[in-house]
Coordinates of C-alpha atoms in Angstrom, one line a residue:
X1 CA -7.7 -36.3 -21.5
X2 CA -7.6 -36.5 -18.1
X3 CA -8.3 -39.6 -16.2
X4 CA -9.7 -40.3 -13.3
X5 CA -6.6 -40.2 -10.8
X6 CA -5.9 -36.7 -13.3
X7 CA -9.8 -35.8 -11.8
X8 CA -9.0 -36.5 -8.3
X9 CA -5.5 -34.9 -8.1
X10 CA -7.3 -31.6 -9.3
X11 CA -10.2 -32.1 -7.5
X12 CA -7.3 -32.5 -3.8
X13 CA -5.5 -29.6 -5.2
X14 CA -8.7 -27.3 -5.0
X15 CA -9.9 -28.4 -1.9
X16 CA -6.3 -28.0 0.3
X17 CA -5.7 -25.2 -1.9
X18 CA -9.5 -23.0 -1.4
X19 CA -9.5 -25.1 2.0
X20 CA -7.0 -23.2 3.5
X21 CA -8.2 -19.9 2.5
X22 CA -11.0 -20.9 4.1
X23 CA -9.6 -21.4 7.1
X24 CA -7.8 -18.3 6.9
X25 CA -10.5 -16.1 5.6
X26 CA -12.4 -17.3 8.9
X27 CA -9.7 -16.8 10.8
X28 CA -8.9 -12.8 9.7
X29 CA -12.3 -12.0 8.5
X30 CA -15.5 -12.4 11.3
X31 CA -15.7 -10.0 14.7
X32 CA -14.9 -11.1 18.1
X33 CA -11.8 -12.6 19.8
X34 CA -9.4 -13.8 18.8
X35 CA -10.3 -17.4 20.4
X36 CA -13.6 -17.7 18.1
X37 CA -12.1 -16.4 15.6
X38 CA -9.6 -20.2 16.2
X39 CA -12.5 -22.1 16.5
X40 CA -14.4 -21.1 13.8
X41 CA -11.3 -22.0 11.6
X42 CA -10.2 -25.2 13.2
X43 CA -14.0 -25.9 12.8
X44 CA -13.7 -25.6 9.4
X45 CA -10.5 -26.8 8.7
X46 CA -11.7 -29.8 10.2
X47 CA -14.8 -30.7 8.5
X48 CA -13.7 -29.9 4.8
X49 CA -10.2 -32.8 6.2
X50 CA -13.5 -35.3 7.0
X51 CA -15.0 -34.8 3.5
X52 CA -12.2 -35.5 2.3
X53 CA -11.9 -39.0 3.9
X54 CA -14.5 -39.5 3.5
X55 CA -14.3 -39.8 0.0
X56 CA -11.1 -41.7 0.0
X57 CA -12.5 -44.2 1.9
X58 CA -15.4 -44.8 0.9
X59 CA -14.1 -43.2 -3.1
X60 CA -17.7 -41.3 -3.6
X61 CA -17.7 -37.7 -5.4
X62 CA -20.8 -37.1 -3.3
X63 CA -18.0 -35.3 0.1
X64 CA -16.8 -33.4 -3.0
X65 CA -20.7 -31.9 -3.3
X66 CA -20.5 -31.3 -0.3
X67 CA -17.8 -29.2 0.3
X68 CA -19.0 -27.5 -3.3
X69 CA -21.6 -26.2 -1.3
X70 CA -20.0 -25.1 2.3
X71 CA -17.4 -23.4 -0.3
X72 CA -20.1 -21.6 -1.7
X73 CA -22.3 -20.2 1.5
X74 CA -18.0 -18.8 2.5
X75 CA -18.3 -17.4 -1.3
X76 CA -21.6 -15.5 -0.6
X77 CA -20.5 -14.5 3.0
X78 CA -17.6 -13.2 1.9
X79 CA -18.7 -11.0 -1.3
X80 CA -20.8 -9.8 1.8
X81 CA -17.9 -7.7 3.3
X82 CA -18.3 -4.9 2.3
X83 CA -15.2 -1.2 3.1
X84 CA -16.2 1.1 4.9
X85 CA -15.6 4.5 5.9
X86 CA -16.8 4.2 8.5
X87 CA -14.8 2.6 11.7
X88 CA -12.8 4.1 14.8
X89 CA -9.3 4.8 12.9
X90 CA -6.1 5.7 14.3
X91 CA -5.2 9.0 14.4
X92 CA -3.0 9.0 11.2
X93 CA -5.4 8.1 8.8
X94 CA -8.3 9.4 10.8
X95 CA -8.9 12.1 8.4
X96 CA -9.7 11.8 4.4
X97 CA -7.7 13.4 2.1
X98 CA -9.8 15.1 -0.7
X99 CA -9.4 18.1 -3.1
X100 CA -11.0 20.3 -5.7
X101 CA -9.3 21.8 -9.0
X102 CA -9.6 25.0 -10.6
X103 CA -7.8 25.6 -13.9
X104 CA -4.0 25.3 -12.1
X105 CA -4.7 25.9 -8.6
X106 CA -5.3 23.1 -6.2
X107 CA -6.3 22.6 -2.6
X108 CA -6.4 19.8 -1.3
X109 CA -7.9 19.3 2.4
X110 CA -6.5 16.7 5.1
X111 CA -2.5 17.3 4.5
X112 CA -1.4 15.0 7.3
X113 CA 1.7 17.4 9.8
X114 CA 2.3 15.1 11.7
X115 CA 5.0 15.3 14.6
X116 CA 6.3 12.6 15.3
X117 CA 8.2 12.3 18.6
X118 CA 7.6 7.9 18.8
X119 CA 4.3 5.7 17.1
X120 CA 2.2 6.7 20.7
X121 CA 3.6 10.1 21.3
X122 CA 3.3 13.1 17.6
X123 CA 0.9 16.2 18.4
X124 CA -1.2 15.5 15.4
X125 CA -2.1 18.1 12.7
X126 CA -4.0 18.5 9.5
X127 CA -3.2 21.3 7.1
X128 CA -6.3 22.6 4.9
X129 CA -3.2 23.4 1.6
X130 CA -2.5 25.5 -1.9
X131 CA -1.0 24.7 -4.5
X132 CA -0.2 25.5 -8.5
X133 CA 0.1 22.6 -10.7
X134 CA 2.1 25.5 -12.9
X135 CA 5.0 25.8 -10.4
X136 CA 5.6 21.8 -10.3
X137 CA 9.1 21.2 -10.8
X138 CA 10.2 17.9 -9.9
X139 CA 8.5 14.0 -8.6
X140 CA 10.5 11.9 -6.5
X141 CA 10.2 7.9 -5.7
X142 CA 11.0 7.6 -2.0
X143 CA 11.3 4.1 -1.2
X144 CA 11.5 2.9 2.7
X145 CA 12.9 -0.1 4.1
X146 CA 11.9 -1.8 7.1
X147 CA 14.0 -5.9 7.1
X148 CA 13.3 -7.1 3.8
X149 CA 15.6 -6.2 1.0
X150 CA 12.9 -7.4 -1.2
X151 CA 10.3 -5.4 0.6
X152 CA 9.5 -1.2 0.6
X153 CA 6.6 1.2 0.6
X154 CA 6.6 3.8 -2.4
X155 CA 5.9 6.8 -1.9
X156 CA 5.6 9.9 -4.8
X157 CA 6.9 13.2 -3.6
X158 CA 5.9 16.2 -5.9
X159 CA 7.9 19.6 -5.1
X160 CA 7.3 23.3 -6.4
X161 CA 9.3 25.7 -7.5
X162 CA 7.9 27.9 -4.3
X163 CA 9.6 25.4 -2.1
X164 CA 6.3 23.3 -1.1
X165 CA 6.4 19.5 -1.2
X166 CA 3.9 17.1 -0.4
X167 CA 4.0 13.5 -0.5
X168 CA 1.4 11.1 -1.5
X169 CA 1.0 7.7 0.2
X170 CA -0.9 4.3 -0.4
X171 CA -1.1 3.0 3.3
X172 CA -3.3 0.4 5.0
X173 CA -6.1 2.2 6.8
X174 CA -5.7 0.4 10.2
X175 CA -8.3 0.9 13.0
X176 CA -7.5 2.6 16.3
X177 CA -5.1 -0.4 18.0
X178 CA -5.1 -2.6 15.1
X179 CA -1.1 -3.5 14.0
X180 CA -0.6 -4.1 10.1
X181 CA -0.3 -8.0 8.7
X182 CA 0.5 -8.1 5.5
X183 CA -1.8 -11.6 5.1
X184 CA -4.1 -9.8 6.9
X185 CA -4.1 -7.9 3.8
X186 CA -5.4 -10.4 1.6
X187 CA -8.1 -11.0 3.5
X188 CA -10.1 -7.9 3.9
X189 CA -8.8 -6.5 6.9
X190 CA -7.6 -3.2 5.8
X191 CA -8.5 -0.2 3.7
X192 CA -7.7 1.5 1.8
X193 CA -6.0 5.6 2.1
X194 CA -4.5 7.7 0.2
X195 CA -2.5 10.3 2.9
X196 CA -1.1 13.9 1.6
X197 CA 1.5 14.1 4.4
X198 CA 4.4 17.2 4.5
X199 CA 7.9 15.4 3.7
X200 CA 8.3 15.8 7.4
X201 CA 5.8 14.3 9.0
X202 CA 5.9 11.0 6.6
X203 CA 9.8 10.4 5.7
X204 CA 11.3 11.4 8.6
X205 CA 8.2 8.9 11.0
X206 CA 9.5 6.0 9.2
X207 CA 13.3 6.8 9.3
X208 CA 13.8 8.9 12.6
X209 CA 11.5 6.8 14.5
X210 CA 10.5 3.3 13.5
X211 CA 14.3 2.8 12.0
X212 CA 13.5 2.8 8.5
X213 CA 16.4 2.9 5.5
X214 CA 15.4 5.5 2.8
X215 CA 16.3 6.3 -0.9
X216 CA 15.2 9.3 -2.8
X217 CA 14.9 9.2 -6.5
X218 CA 14.5 11.8 -9.0
X219 CA 12.0 10.5 -11.2
X220 CA 12.6 12.1 -15.0
X221 CA 8.9 13.4 -16.3
X222 CA 8.5 16.1 -17.5
X223 CA 5.5 18.8 -17.1
X224 CA 2.8 17.2 -18.6
X225 CA 3.3 14.0 -17.1
X226 CA 4.1 15.1 -13.5
X227 CA 0.7 17.4 -13.7
X228 CA -1.4 14.5 -15.3
X229 CA 0.6 11.9 -11.9
X230 CA -0.3 14.5 -8.9
X231 CA -4.1 14.6 -10.7
X232 CA -5.0 11.2 -10.7
X233 CA -3.7 11.1 -7.9
X234 CA -6.2 14.2 -6.3
X235 CA -9.0 12.2 -8.2
X236 CA -8.1 8.6 -6.6
X237 CA -7.9 10.4 -3.0
X238 CA -12.0 11.6 -4.3
X239 CA -13.6 8.5 -5.5
X240 CA -11.9 6.6 -2.0
X241 CA -14.6 9.5 -0.1
X242 CA -17.0 8.6 -2.0
X243 CA -16.2 4.7 -2.2
X244 CA -14.6 2.7 -0.2
X245 CA -12.2 0.0 -1.3
X246 CA -10.1 -3.0 0.1
X247 CA -6.3 -3.0 0.6
X248 CA -4.9 -5.8 -0.6
X249 CA -1.5 -6.8 0.1
X250 CA -1.1 -8.4 -3.9
X251 CA -3.0 -6.5 -6.0
X252 CA -4.2 -2.6 -4.4
X253 CA -1.2 -1.4 -2.6
X254 CA 1.6 1.2 -2.1
X255 CA 2.9 0.5 -5.9
X256 CA -0.1 -1.2 -8.0
X257 CA -2.3 2.1 -7.6
X258 CA 0.8 4.2 -8.6
X259 CA 1.3 1.5 -11.4
X260 CA -2.2 2.0 -13.2
X261 CA -2.2 5.7 -12.5
X262 CA 1.5 6.0 -14.5
X263 CA -0.1 4.3 -17.3
X264 CA -3.0 6.6 -17.9
X265 CA 0.4 8.6 -18.9
X266 CA 2.7 5.9 -21.0
X267 CA 0.2 3.1 -21.8
X268 CA 3.3 1.1 -23.2
X269 CA 4.4 1.0 -19.3
X270 CA 4.9 -2.5 -19.1
X271 CA 4.2 -4.8 -16.2
X272 CA 7.0 -6.9 -13.8
X273 CA 7.2 -8.6 -11.3
X274 CA 9.3 -5.5 -9.3
X275 CA 6.0 -3.6 -9.3
X276 CA 5.6 -6.7 -6.4
X277 CA 8.3 -7.2 -5.0
X278 CA 8.7 -3.5 -4.9
X279 CA 12.0 -3.5 -2.7
X280 CA 13.7 -4.2 -6.9
X281 CA 11.5 -1.5 -8.0
X282 CA 15.0 1.0 -8.8
X283 CA 16.0 -1.8 -11.2
X284 CA 12.5 -1.5 -12.9
X285 CA 12.5 2.8 -12.5
X286 CA 15.8 2.2 -14.1
X287 CA 15.2 -0.5 -17.0
X288 CA 12.0 2.1 -18.0
X289 CA 14.5 4.9 -17.9
X290 CA 12.6 6.8 -15.6
X291 CA 15.1 7.7 -14.1
X292 CA 18.7 8.5 -13.7
X293 CA 20.5 6.5 -16.4
X294 CA 23.9 7.4 -16.5
X295 CA 24.8 6.1 -13.4
X296 CA 25.2 2.4 -12.8
X297 CA 22.2 1.6 -10.6
X298 CA 24.2 0.5 -7.7
X299 CA 25.9 4.0 -8.0
X300 CA 22.1 5.2 -8.1
X301 CA 21.1 3.8 -5.1
X302 CA 23.8 5.2 -2.9
X303 CA 22.6 8.3 -3.9
X304 CA 20.0 7.6 -2.8
X305 CA 20.3 6.3 0.0
X306 CA 19.6 9.4 3.0
X307 CA 18.1 7.1 6.2
X308 CA 21.9 9.5 7.5
X309 CA 21.0 13.1 6.2
X310 CA 17.6 12.9 7.5
X311 CA 18.1 11.6 10.7
X312 CA 20.4 14.3 11.5
X313 CA 18.1 17.4 10.3
X314 CA 16.7 19.8 11.7
X315 CA 12.4 19.8 11.8
X316 CA 12.2 23.3 9.9
X317 CA 14.7 22.4 7.7
X318 CA 14.4 18.3 6.6
X319 CA 13.3 18.6 2.6
X320 CA 16.5 20.4 2.1
X321 CA 19.0 18.8 4.6
X322 CA 17.8 15.7 2.7
X323 CA 18.8 16.2 -1.3
X324 CA 21.7 18.6 -0.1
X325 CA 23.7 15.4 -1.2
X326 CA 22.2 15.0 -4.4
X327 CA 24.1 15.6 -7.4

């Protein structure tokens, strides 16, 4: 059995963790100026510390009960914060992807095809595109790194035998003027956006404009599995139109959503920490047999690096150019 000392230690840990979470929630989520959010966060932290001091000095459980009531009110406020599709969005996520399916014919609405000169200078173009799933020919995983070997943004590019390509990417739906924060992604700061885009837009902006390092890995999937995954993206997009969701850095990000869809194809697909540390995703795909296993992983990475080819490619020949040296 846990003695008094053990209970005190557990209470202290729970108070510290929940108190820190509450302080961060009050900093990231409430509307208003940075000063007001900071003030609310600091006041919460001071109240938690004061109650802890009283509990220790008087050897009383009463302050813990007061804190539990405070925390319950905080959770009620937190539960009341709902995602929305009605905000003033940044231009690149301003429109929501939607799709209709009739047999093998798929129509995607609001496919992004921006011409980027910089992050703030671009020609915005949204298109309606039509695809025949009977002509689906390939699926590639695209990983984009921007600083850490452990973190990358993952996308899936589908190719058709008539030359068409479309990339699906799960991203944060930023409001205008808002910047990405991995910590904010834990605190309901962003909604989820599912973007479908031309490769000349969504890959090129990362390599040529943002200076990211991109890798392309052809996936070993039969046509039936590719078709199922493509339709899962369409269904997910339509669901987000009807029911917006918050983006979560850990549980609902660019990789975990793809994993959940892939599990519909292969229920035995194992969970792995590399699904969270997305920079190591190629190793997971290699171990799972989802990419070419006839070559070592390091060689596969070397072959898959498309950054240089992307930066030298003409915009009109982009998709062909980034695959020029593929085996």
